[in-house]
């Protein structure tokens, strides 16, 4: 057998797959299985993150294909976005040219991975045939009153010169460039995702298999609260604890509250206005996390509707305008933040008598014991929940309040003051007002001649020919909207468009979607728990309301992959100099060895670990041993013990791949290779089975060896081996035998002997292979790990 040289095999095999159209999509065949990996941004270079995502998804897709499924595994590019503009400015190249050149380059790089996805159903989101339908979706939102425009304080990145959604702010900084985010009032378009807040909440036991951590994160972000809306004069306050209203000793308004200026006394005016100005420079995150409470008295008072006491109205930036009404009733004896504020400014603290034990521990943290007040009359002695219900009913009956369900979720700001994105299909006419672009005029195409350098206004406004347009209604002079859409719009529905990317008259093929959707398994990153996956669920539910699909969720299963760190254990970044180029790894070890290492070096789901290039040598040696085992293959029949081992590995590998436990599946194959390598001869049946089980992980070497065995067709079209249960019933345990740390044999023992070290020692010492190694030495120590390994430690005679 010639030497195993990956470079001589892999390019040849990849060419064969292309020529034979092995992975060509055919959605007419039965038994569909839709595998999806989050499409990549065309940055120009595949990095280890891409490899980890796509190699994992490919292992799984190949496995499902071997199981007999008609696997649909498309790929495309998330091609709009800020990096293209930044690169264009830096390199003096148009964003479109930069992006499309990178698409072609990355397709070539994807080819070297040996992946089974295809580009015959690709979407490239920066092309008009795709973003036309972003605009169409916008118009449908507008028709359903789910798209609206308003001025709003927004997260603003000075570096990128654009608005960011709340989900795009990470630790107070822009998720793209890391610049500190500030607050700025900007006119922008919103999608009313809050109308779908209840539908987006995950049930305790959902009908789909998505990670608990993702579901918890989304439910917390949506933040459903049930409580009451209470009137303090003409100010409304939302609270989840109306039972503590007797302890409300002051009101606090957010600096942006619309009624604040009407409440400022002449004496307090300068101080309050100065405070409002300072608060406006802080981001929402800063205000949430700021431990030092600040605030100013407005000079006004309102009446507590139940205690009938006049209580002062303050303004403080720890109250946020986007949650509730932007005003809170402060109950310092029962809320830690209110307590800190009251202590700092010398405000009254009144403790409502404790009524049940389940909430007393939380309340005790804030309670000082001073100014105790007992609930009077009909509320005295009730539990918190009983008091809550009774007081809420009283408020409602006396028109002092109402029952209210509140959500933390904000509407989705989609306007971006950048060039490289989907133009918003809106025209502004001085006579007709806001006019949607007629659907027959879509797409509104991006013009090429634009000054896209950041200048604090939308770049599209720099193209006079494009911005000036006739009003579709009155035909008078008008102007286009100069903003573009958030790129999360692009990724919120691309999995539907993959089905029919060339369809010209519909957003996607509705009948085909009924047959192919939902996605069976969706691979992606946990960083999208609150962005992409929440928005895409919103779009799916909106599509259902439009009658485009009958799905509530677009994917049956979500797999959140781990994170590949640099060799130094830090997140890979160019500035840290710890970025690993997968192309270099492929040149050194071959794609198959890199794929095996991706699968083996850490658990695929939810883990993180450093990429150590030198460790790929282990997977390479493993594949080299599989290659060299070819010379032992003969026409012998496998023994019963062989078949017990074979069926055990088939079962283990299949279950582990299906469960996304790629590392333990590879470990099982390594264990079996050790077993086979200690045999004088290996049956064709065993070797062919080994190759099929290995094929999802190492598609090139297994295809080559399959061909060398004289087998017809591609190994990737073979059936996954069936388990023969009778051999699992007689399953024996394999014990690895080492002499001075080196593997010398494998023992197949009955399971009832696993804890009997004397019996295991006896079997090991009687092994002919072991006897050859200890013939001229003395065994001085025996180390036995039950059910795993026995090591004979020797000394020279």
mmCIF file of N, CA, C and O in Angstrom, residues 428-501:
data_model
loop_
_atom_site.group_PDB
_atom_site.id
_atom_site.type_symbol
_atom_site.label_atom_id
_atom_site.label_comp_id
_atom_site.label_asym_id
_atom_site.label_seq_id
_atom_site.Cartn_x
_atom_site.Cartn_y
_atom_site.Cartn_z
ATOM 1 N N UNK A 428 -40.967 60.112 0.723
ATOM 2 C CA UNK A 428 -41.541 61.224 1.483
ATOM 3 C C UNK A 428 -41.976 62.325 0.517
ATOM 4 O O UNK A 428 -41.159 62.889 -0.215
ATOM 5 N N UNK A 429 -43.267 62.572 0.538
ATOM 6 C CA UNK A 429 -43.849 63.577 -0.363
ATOM 7 C C UNK A 429 -44.354 64.754 0.474
ATOM 8 O O UNK A 429 -45.035 64.537 1.490
ATOM 9 N N UNK A 430 -44.030 65.994 0.103
ATOM 10 C CA UNK A 430 -44.500 67.153 0.884
ATOM 11 C C UNK A 430 -46.020 67.248 0.949
ATOM 12 O O UNK A 430 -46.568 67.810 1.897
ATOM 13 N N UNK A 431 -46.716 66.684 -0.055
ATOM 14 C CA UNK A 431 -48.185 66.749 -0.075
ATOM 15 C C UNK A 431 -48.846 65.476 0.450
ATOM 16 O O UNK A 431 -49.838 65.532 1.170
ATOM 17 N N UNK A 432 -48.294 64.325 0.076
ATOM 18 C CA UNK A 432 -48.936 63.049 0.432
ATOM 19 C C UNK A 432 -48.378 62.432 1.706
ATOM 20 O O UNK A 432 -48.921 61.451 2.224
ATOM 21 N N UNK A 433 -47.261 62.955 2.201
ATOM 22 C CA UNK A 433 -46.671 62.416 3.420
ATOM 23 C C UNK A 433 -45.813 61.186 3.156
ATOM 24 O O UNK A 433 -45.092 61.119 2.153
ATOM 25 N N UNK A 434 -45.940 60.213 4.046
ATOM 26 C CA UNK A 434 -45.158 58.975 3.936
ATOM 27 C C UNK A 434 -45.862 58.035 2.965
ATOM 28 O O UNK A 434 -47.007 57.625 3.200
ATOM 29 N N UNK A 435 -45.176 57.692 1.874
ATOM 30 C CA UNK A 435 -45.788 56.884 0.821
ATOM 31 C C UNK A 435 -44.947 55.620 0.594
ATOM 32 O O UNK A 435 -43.752 55.709 0.291
ATOM 33 N N UNK A 436 -45.549 54.428 0.763
ATOM 34 C CA UNK A 436 -44.791 53.205 0.481
ATOM 35 C C UNK A 436 -44.534 53.045 -1.013
ATOM 36 O O UNK A 436 -45.378 53.416 -1.840
ATOM 37 N N UNK A 437 -43.388 52.531 -1.358
ATOM 38 C CA UNK A 437 -43.086 52.234 -2.761
ATOM 39 C C UNK A 437 -44.036 51.130 -3.226
ATOM 40 O O UNK A 437 -44.197 50.114 -2.537
ATOM 41 N N UNK A 438 -44.696 51.291 -4.373
ATOM 42 C CA UNK A 438 -45.586 50.239 -4.864
ATOM 43 C C UNK A 438 -44.824 48.918 -5.059
ATOM 44 O O UNK A 438 -43.660 48.918 -5.478
ATOM 45 N N UNK A 439 -45.487 47.815 -4.757
ATOM 46 C CA UNK A 439 -44.824 46.504 -4.832
ATOM 47 C C UNK A 439 -44.300 46.212 -6.229
ATOM 48 O O UNK A 439 -43.249 45.575 -6.387
ATOM 49 N N UNK A 440 -45.001 46.701 -7.241
ATOM 50 C CA UNK A 440 -44.557 46.438 -8.615
ATOM 51 C C UNK A 440 -43.262 47.183 -8.953
ATOM 52 O O UNK A 440 -42.609 46.878 -9.951
ATOM 53 N N UNK A 441 -42.891 48.167 -8.117
ATOM 54 C CA UNK A 441 -41.652 48.916 -8.354
ATOM 55 C C UNK A 441 -40.454 48.341 -7.593
ATOM 56 O O UNK A 441 -39.358 48.899 -7.653
ATOM 57 N N UNK A 442 -40.685 47.285 -6.871
ATOM 58 C CA UNK A 442 -39.579 46.639 -6.151
ATOM 59 C C UNK A 442 -38.737 45.808 -7.117
ATOM 60 O O UNK A 442 -39.263 45.262 -8.087
ATOM 61 N N UNK A 443 -37.441 45.685 -6.895
ATOM 62 C CA UNK A 443 -36.719 46.230 -5.742
ATOM 63 C C UNK A 443 -36.323 47.690 -5.950
ATOM 64 O O UNK A 443 -36.104 48.138 -7.069
ATOM 65 N N UNK A 444 -36.232 48.402 -4.834
ATOM 66 C CA UNK A 444 -35.556 49.698 -4.845
ATOM 67 C C UNK A 444 -34.069 49.368 -4.752
ATOM 68 O O UNK A 444 -33.586 48.917 -3.713
ATOM 69 N N UNK A 445 -33.351 49.549 -5.855
ATOM 70 C CA UNK A 445 -31.962 49.100 -5.911
ATOM 71 C C UNK A 445 -31.009 50.117 -5.294
ATOM 72 O O UNK A 445 -31.231 51.327 -5.365
ATOM 73 N N UNK A 446 -29.952 49.586 -4.711
ATOM 74 C CA UNK A 446 -28.880 50.440 -4.203
ATOM 75 C C UNK A 446 -28.144 51.080 -5.379
ATOM 76 O O UNK A 446 -27.739 50.370 -6.309
ATOM 77 N N UNK A 447 -27.921 52.379 -5.347
ATOM 78 C CA UNK A 447 -27.086 52.991 -6.383
ATOM 79 C C UNK A 447 -25.612 52.728 -6.081
ATOM 80 O O UNK A 447 -25.225 52.568 -4.923
ATOM 81 N N UNK A 448 -24.791 52.657 -7.106
ATOM 82 C CA UNK A 448 -23.351 52.434 -6.874
ATOM 83 C C UNK A 448 -22.620 53.729 -6.513
ATOM 84 O O UNK A 448 -21.668 53.714 -5.736
ATOM 85 N N UNK A 449 -23.058 54.831 -7.083
ATOM 86 C CA UNK A 449 -22.343 56.097 -6.919
ATOM 87 C C UNK A 449 -22.800 56.792 -5.635
ATOM 88 O O UNK A 449 -23.734 57.600 -5.628
ATOM 89 N N UNK A 450 -22.127 56.460 -4.535
ATOM 90 C CA UNK A 450 -22.512 56.980 -3.223
ATOM 91 C C UNK A 450 -21.254 57.287 -2.419
ATOM 92 O O UNK A 450 -20.262 56.554 -2.494
ATOM 93 N N UNK A 451 -21.293 58.358 -1.636
ATOM 94 C CA UNK A 451 -20.215 58.656 -0.693
ATOM 95 C C UNK A 451 -20.542 57.935 0.616
ATOM 96 O O UNK A 451 -21.376 58.385 1.388
ATOM 97 N N UNK A 452 -19.899 56.790 0.816
ATOM 98 C CA UNK A 452 -20.254 55.980 1.991
ATOM 99 C C UNK A 452 -19.303 56.176 3.168
ATOM 100 O O UNK A 452 -19.316 55.391 4.115
ATOM 101 N N UNK A 453 -18.490 57.225 3.140
ATOM 102 C CA UNK A 453 -17.668 57.532 4.312
ATOM 103 C C UNK A 453 -18.567 58.129 5.397
ATOM 104 O O UNK A 453 -19.474 58.903 5.096
ATOM 105 N N UNK A 454 -18.354 57.751 6.672
ATOM 106 C CA UNK A 454 -19.248 58.206 7.759
ATOM 107 C C UNK A 454 -19.230 59.727 7.910
ATOM 108 O O UNK A 454 -18.188 60.339 8.082
ATOM 109 N N UNK A 455 -20.420 60.338 7.829
ATOM 110 C CA UNK A 455 -20.514 61.795 7.991
ATOM 111 C C UNK A 455 -21.687 62.176 8.889
ATOM 112 O O UNK A 455 -22.113 63.321 8.916
ATOM 113 N N UNK A 456 -22.233 61.188 9.606
ATOM 114 C CA UNK A 456 -23.323 61.482 10.526
ATOM 115 C C UNK A 456 -24.681 61.522 9.878
ATOM 116 O O UNK A 456 -25.684 61.782 10.527
ATOM 117 N N UNK A 457 -24.753 61.307 8.558
ATOM 118 C CA UNK A 457 -26.044 61.210 7.881
ATOM 119 C C UNK A 457 -25.987 60.004 6.944
ATOM 120 O O UNK A 457 -24.921 59.457 6.659
ATOM 121 N N UNK A 458 -27.131 59.590 6.479
ATOM 122 C CA UNK A 458 -27.185 58.384 5.652
ATOM 123 C C UNK A 458 -26.473 58.594 4.325
ATOM 124 O O UNK A 458 -26.761 59.559 3.600
ATOM 125 N N UNK A 459 -25.539 57.712 3.953
ATOM 126 C CA UNK A 459 -24.774 57.870 2.701
ATOM 127 C C UNK A 459 -25.643 57.953 1.450
ATOM 128 O O UNK A 459 -25.278 58.640 0.493
ATOM 129 N N UNK A 460 -26.784 57.266 1.438
ATOM 130 C CA UNK A 460 -27.627 57.272 0.238
ATOM 131 C C UNK A 460 -28.121 58.673 -0.113
ATOM 132 O O UNK A 460 -28.444 58.957 -1.272
ATOM 133 N N UNK A 461 -28.151 59.554 0.892
ATOM 134 C CA UNK A 461 -28.596 60.925 0.630
ATOM 135 C C UNK A 461 -27.617 61.681 -0.248
ATOM 136 O O UNK A 461 -27.956 62.742 -0.807
ATOM 137 N N UNK A 462 -26.402 61.143 -0.408
ATOM 138 C CA UNK A 462 -25.393 61.841 -1.218
ATOM 139 C C UNK A 462 -25.616 61.667 -2.714
ATOM 140 O O UNK A 462 -25.019 62.382 -3.515
ATOM 141 N N UNK A 463 -26.466 60.716 -3.107
ATOM 142 C CA UNK A 463 -26.746 60.511 -4.528
ATOM 143 C C UNK A 463 -28.059 61.226 -4.878
ATOM 144 O O UNK A 463 -29.154 60.705 -4.633
ATOM 145 N N UNK A 464 -27.940 62.426 -5.428
ATOM 146 C CA UNK A 464 -29.104 63.259 -5.709
ATOM 147 C C UNK A 464 -30.059 62.603 -6.702
ATOM 148 O O UNK A 464 -31.281 62.691 -6.575
ATOM 149 N N UNK A 465 -29.505 61.954 -7.700
ATOM 150 C CA UNK A 465 -30.335 61.308 -8.720
ATOM 151 C C UNK A 465 -31.194 60.208 -8.114
ATOM 152 O O UNK A 465 -32.347 60.012 -8.495
ATOM 153 N N UNK A 466 -30.620 59.480 -7.143
ATOM 154 C CA UNK A 466 -31.350 58.364 -6.516
ATOM 155 C C UNK A 466 -32.343 58.868 -5.476
ATOM 156 O O UNK A 466 -33.476 58.388 -5.415
ATOM 157 N N UNK A 467 -31.928 59.843 -4.657
ATOM 158 C CA UNK A 467 -32.753 60.284 -3.528
ATOM 159 C C UNK A 467 -33.995 61.045 -3.991
ATOM 160 O O UNK A 467 -35.064 60.963 -3.389
ATOM 161 N N UNK A 468 -33.870 61.786 -5.104
ATOM 162 C CA UNK A 468 -34.998 62.572 -5.618
ATOM 163 C C UNK A 468 -35.821 61.719 -6.570
ATOM 164 O O UNK A 468 -35.297 61.145 -7.531
ATOM 165 N N UNK A 469 -37.117 61.657 -6.311
ATOM 166 C CA UNK A 469 -37.984 60.741 -7.044
ATOM 167 C C UNK A 469 -39.388 61.343 -7.131
ATOM 168 O O UNK A 469 -39.734 62.239 -6.369
ATOM 169 N N UNK A 470 -40.188 60.832 -8.051
ATOM 170 C CA UNK A 470 -41.578 61.269 -8.158
ATOM 171 C C UNK A 470 -42.438 60.509 -7.149
ATOM 172 O O UNK A 470 -42.249 59.310 -6.935
ATOM 173 N N UNK A 471 -43.366 61.213 -6.538
ATOM 174 C CA UNK A 471 -44.292 60.567 -5.609
ATOM 175 C C UNK A 471 -45.192 59.598 -6.375
ATOM 176 O O UNK A 471 -45.780 59.979 -7.400
ATOM 177 N N UNK A 472 -45.331 58.346 -5.938
ATOM 178 C CA UNK A 472 -46.183 57.380 -6.641
ATOM 179 C C UNK A 472 -47.661 57.781 -6.659
ATOM 180 O O UNK A 472 -48.404 57.353 -7.540
ATOM 181 N N UNK A 473 -48.075 58.638 -5.709
ATOM 182 C CA UNK A 473 -49.489 59.026 -5.629
ATOM 183 C C UNK A 473 -49.798 60.246 -6.487
ATOM 184 O O UNK A 473 -50.656 60.201 -7.377
ATOM 185 N N UNK A 474 -49.093 61.356 -6.218
ATOM 186 C CA UNK A 474 -49.445 62.617 -6.895
ATOM 187 C C UNK A 474 -48.498 62.972 -8.033
ATOM 188 O O UNK A 474 -48.713 63.959 -8.743
ATOM 189 N N UNK A 475 -47.436 62.191 -8.181
ATOM 190 C CA UNK A 475 -46.422 62.389 -9.229
ATOM 191 C C UNK A 475 -45.610 63.677 -9.032
ATOM 192 O O UNK A 475 -44.891 64.116 -9.942
ATOM 193 N N UNK A 476 -45.736 64.283 -7.839
ATOM 194 C CA UNK A 476 -44.960 65.477 -7.552
ATOM 195 C C UNK A 476 -43.560 65.123 -7.078
ATOM 196 O O UNK A 476 -43.196 63.958 -6.932
ATOM 197 N N UNK A 477 -42.746 66.160 -6.830
ATOM 198 C CA UNK A 477 -41.373 65.948 -6.373
ATOM 199 C C UNK A 477 -41.377 65.347 -4.962
ATOM 200 O O UNK A 477 -42.119 65.805 -4.094
ATOM 201 N N UNK A 478 -40.526 64.363 -4.771
ATOM 202 C CA UNK A 478 -40.468 63.689 -3.463
ATOM 203 C C UNK A 478 -39.052 63.150 -3.249
ATOM 204 O O UNK A 478 -38.183 63.263 -4.125
ATOM 205 N N UNK A 479 -38.840 62.571 -2.082
ATOM 206 C CA UNK A 479 -37.520 62.013 -1.765
ATOM 207 C C UNK A 479 -37.670 60.618 -1.174
ATOM 208 O O UNK A 479 -38.645 60.324 -0.475
ATOM 209 N N UNK A 480 -36.671 59.790 -1.467
ATOM 210 C CA UNK A 480 -36.639 58.439 -0.894
ATOM 211 C C UNK A 480 -36.148 58.489 0.554
ATOM 212 O O UNK A 480 -35.461 59.425 0.962
ATOM 213 N N UNK A 481 -36.486 57.457 1.307
ATOM 214 C CA UNK A 481 -35.862 57.258 2.618
ATOM 215 C C UNK A 481 -34.404 56.886 2.375
ATOM 216 O O UNK A 481 -34.100 56.000 1.571
ATOM 217 N N UNK A 482 -33.489 57.555 3.065
ATOM 218 C CA UNK A 482 -32.057 57.354 2.809
ATOM 219 C C UNK A 482 -31.419 56.294 3.704
ATOM 220 O O UNK A 482 -30.238 55.983 3.541
ATOM 221 N N UNK A 483 -32.185 55.746 4.644
ATOM 222 C CA UNK A 483 -31.621 54.721 5.530
ATOM 223 C C UNK A 483 -31.707 53.345 4.891
ATOM 224 O O UNK A 483 -32.452 53.125 3.920
ATOM 225 N N UNK A 484 -30.934 52.421 5.436
ATOM 226 C CA UNK A 484 -31.019 51.019 5.025
ATOM 227 C C UNK A 484 -31.437 50.178 6.228
ATOM 228 O O UNK A 484 -31.411 50.640 7.364
ATOM 229 N N UNK A 485 -31.810 48.940 5.955
ATOM 230 C CA UNK A 485 -32.338 48.082 7.017
ATOM 231 C C UNK A 485 -31.222 47.379 7.789
ATOM 232 O O UNK A 485 -30.166 47.059 7.237
ATOM 233 N N UNK A 486 -31.518 47.151 9.058
ATOM 234 C CA UNK A 486 -30.665 46.306 9.897
ATOM 235 C C UNK A 486 -30.438 44.974 9.177
ATOM 236 O O UNK A 486 -31.373 44.381 8.634
ATOM 237 N N UNK A 487 -29.192 44.480 9.162
ATOM 238 C CA UNK A 487 -28.910 43.232 8.440
ATOM 239 C C UNK A 487 -29.536 42.010 9.110
ATOM 240 O O UNK A 487 -29.579 40.936 8.497
ATOM 241 N N UNK A 488 -30.017 42.152 10.348
ATOM 242 C CA UNK A 488 -30.758 41.047 10.959
ATOM 243 C C UNK A 488 -32.066 40.773 10.208
ATOM 244 O O UNK A 488 -32.632 39.698 10.327
ATOM 245 N N UNK A 489 -32.552 41.767 9.445
ATOM 246 C CA UNK A 489 -33.727 41.522 8.597
ATOM 247 C C UNK A 489 -33.388 40.447 7.560
ATOM 248 O O UNK A 489 -34.172 39.521 7.318
ATOM 249 N N UNK A 490 -32.196 40.557 6.964
ATOM 250 C CA UNK A 490 -31.771 39.591 5.942
ATOM 251 C C UNK A 490 -31.791 38.166 6.479
ATOM 252 O O UNK A 490 -32.227 37.228 5.805
ATOM 253 N N UNK A 491 -31.265 37.992 7.713
ATOM 254 C CA UNK A 491 -31.082 36.646 8.252
ATOM 255 C C UNK A 491 -32.319 36.105 8.959
ATOM 256 O O UNK A 491 -32.292 34.980 9.458
ATOM 257 N N UNK A 492 -33.387 36.892 8.978
ATOM 258 C CA UNK A 492 -34.585 36.460 9.700
ATOM 259 C C UNK A 492 -35.474 35.512 8.904
ATOM 260 O O UNK A 492 -36.447 34.980 9.449
ATOM 261 N N UNK A 493 -35.123 35.287 7.621
ATOM 262 C CA UNK A 493 -36.010 34.431 6.825
ATOM 263 C C UNK A 493 -35.282 33.690 5.702
ATOM 264 O O UNK A 493 -35.909 33.000 4.896
ATOM 265 N N UNK A 494 -33.946 33.764 5.668
ATOM 266 C CA UNK A 494 -33.188 33.207 4.546
ATOM 267 C C UNK A 494 -33.397 31.711 4.374
ATOM 268 O O UNK A 494 -33.296 31.169 3.268
ATOM 269 N N UNK A 495 -33.699 31.009 5.460
ATOM 270 C CA UNK A 495 -33.920 29.553 5.420
ATOM 271 C C UNK A 495 -35.168 29.194 4.624
ATOM 272 O O UNK A 495 -35.274 28.096 4.094
ATOM 273 N N UNK A 496 -36.132 30.115 4.518
ATOM 274 C CA UNK A 496 -37.282 29.920 3.632
ATOM 275 C C UNK A 496 -36.865 30.145 2.174
ATOM 276 O O UNK A 496 -37.282 29.398 1.277
ATOM 277 N N UNK A 497 -36.060 31.153 1.946
ATOM 278 C CA UNK A 497 -35.674 31.516 0.574
ATOM 279 C C UNK A 497 -34.762 30.457 -0.046
ATOM 280 O O UNK A 497 -34.746 30.306 -1.279
ATOM 281 N N UNK A 498 -33.975 29.740 0.761
ATOM 282 C CA UNK A 498 -33.124 28.668 0.238
ATOM 283 C C UNK A 498 -33.922 27.671 -0.613
ATOM 284 O O UNK A 498 -33.383 27.071 -1.531
ATOM 285 N N UNK A 499 -35.172 27.480 -0.297
ATOM 286 C CA UNK A 499 -35.982 26.477 -1.007
ATOM 287 C C UNK A 499 -36.163 26.846 -2.475
ATOM 288 O O UNK A 499 -36.203 25.965 -3.342
ATOM 289 N N UNK A 500 -36.283 28.138 -2.745
ATOM 290 C CA UNK A 500 -36.569 28.591 -4.118
ATOM 291 C C UNK A 500 -35.904 29.943 -4.360
ATOM 292 O O UNK A 500 -36.590 30.961 -4.531
ATOM 293 N N UNK A 501 -34.578 29.988 -4.386
ATOM 294 C CA UNK A 501 -33.868 31.267 -4.454
ATOM 295 C C UNK A 501 -34.062 32.037 -5.755
ATOM 296 O O UNK A 501 -33.809 33.240 -5.794
#
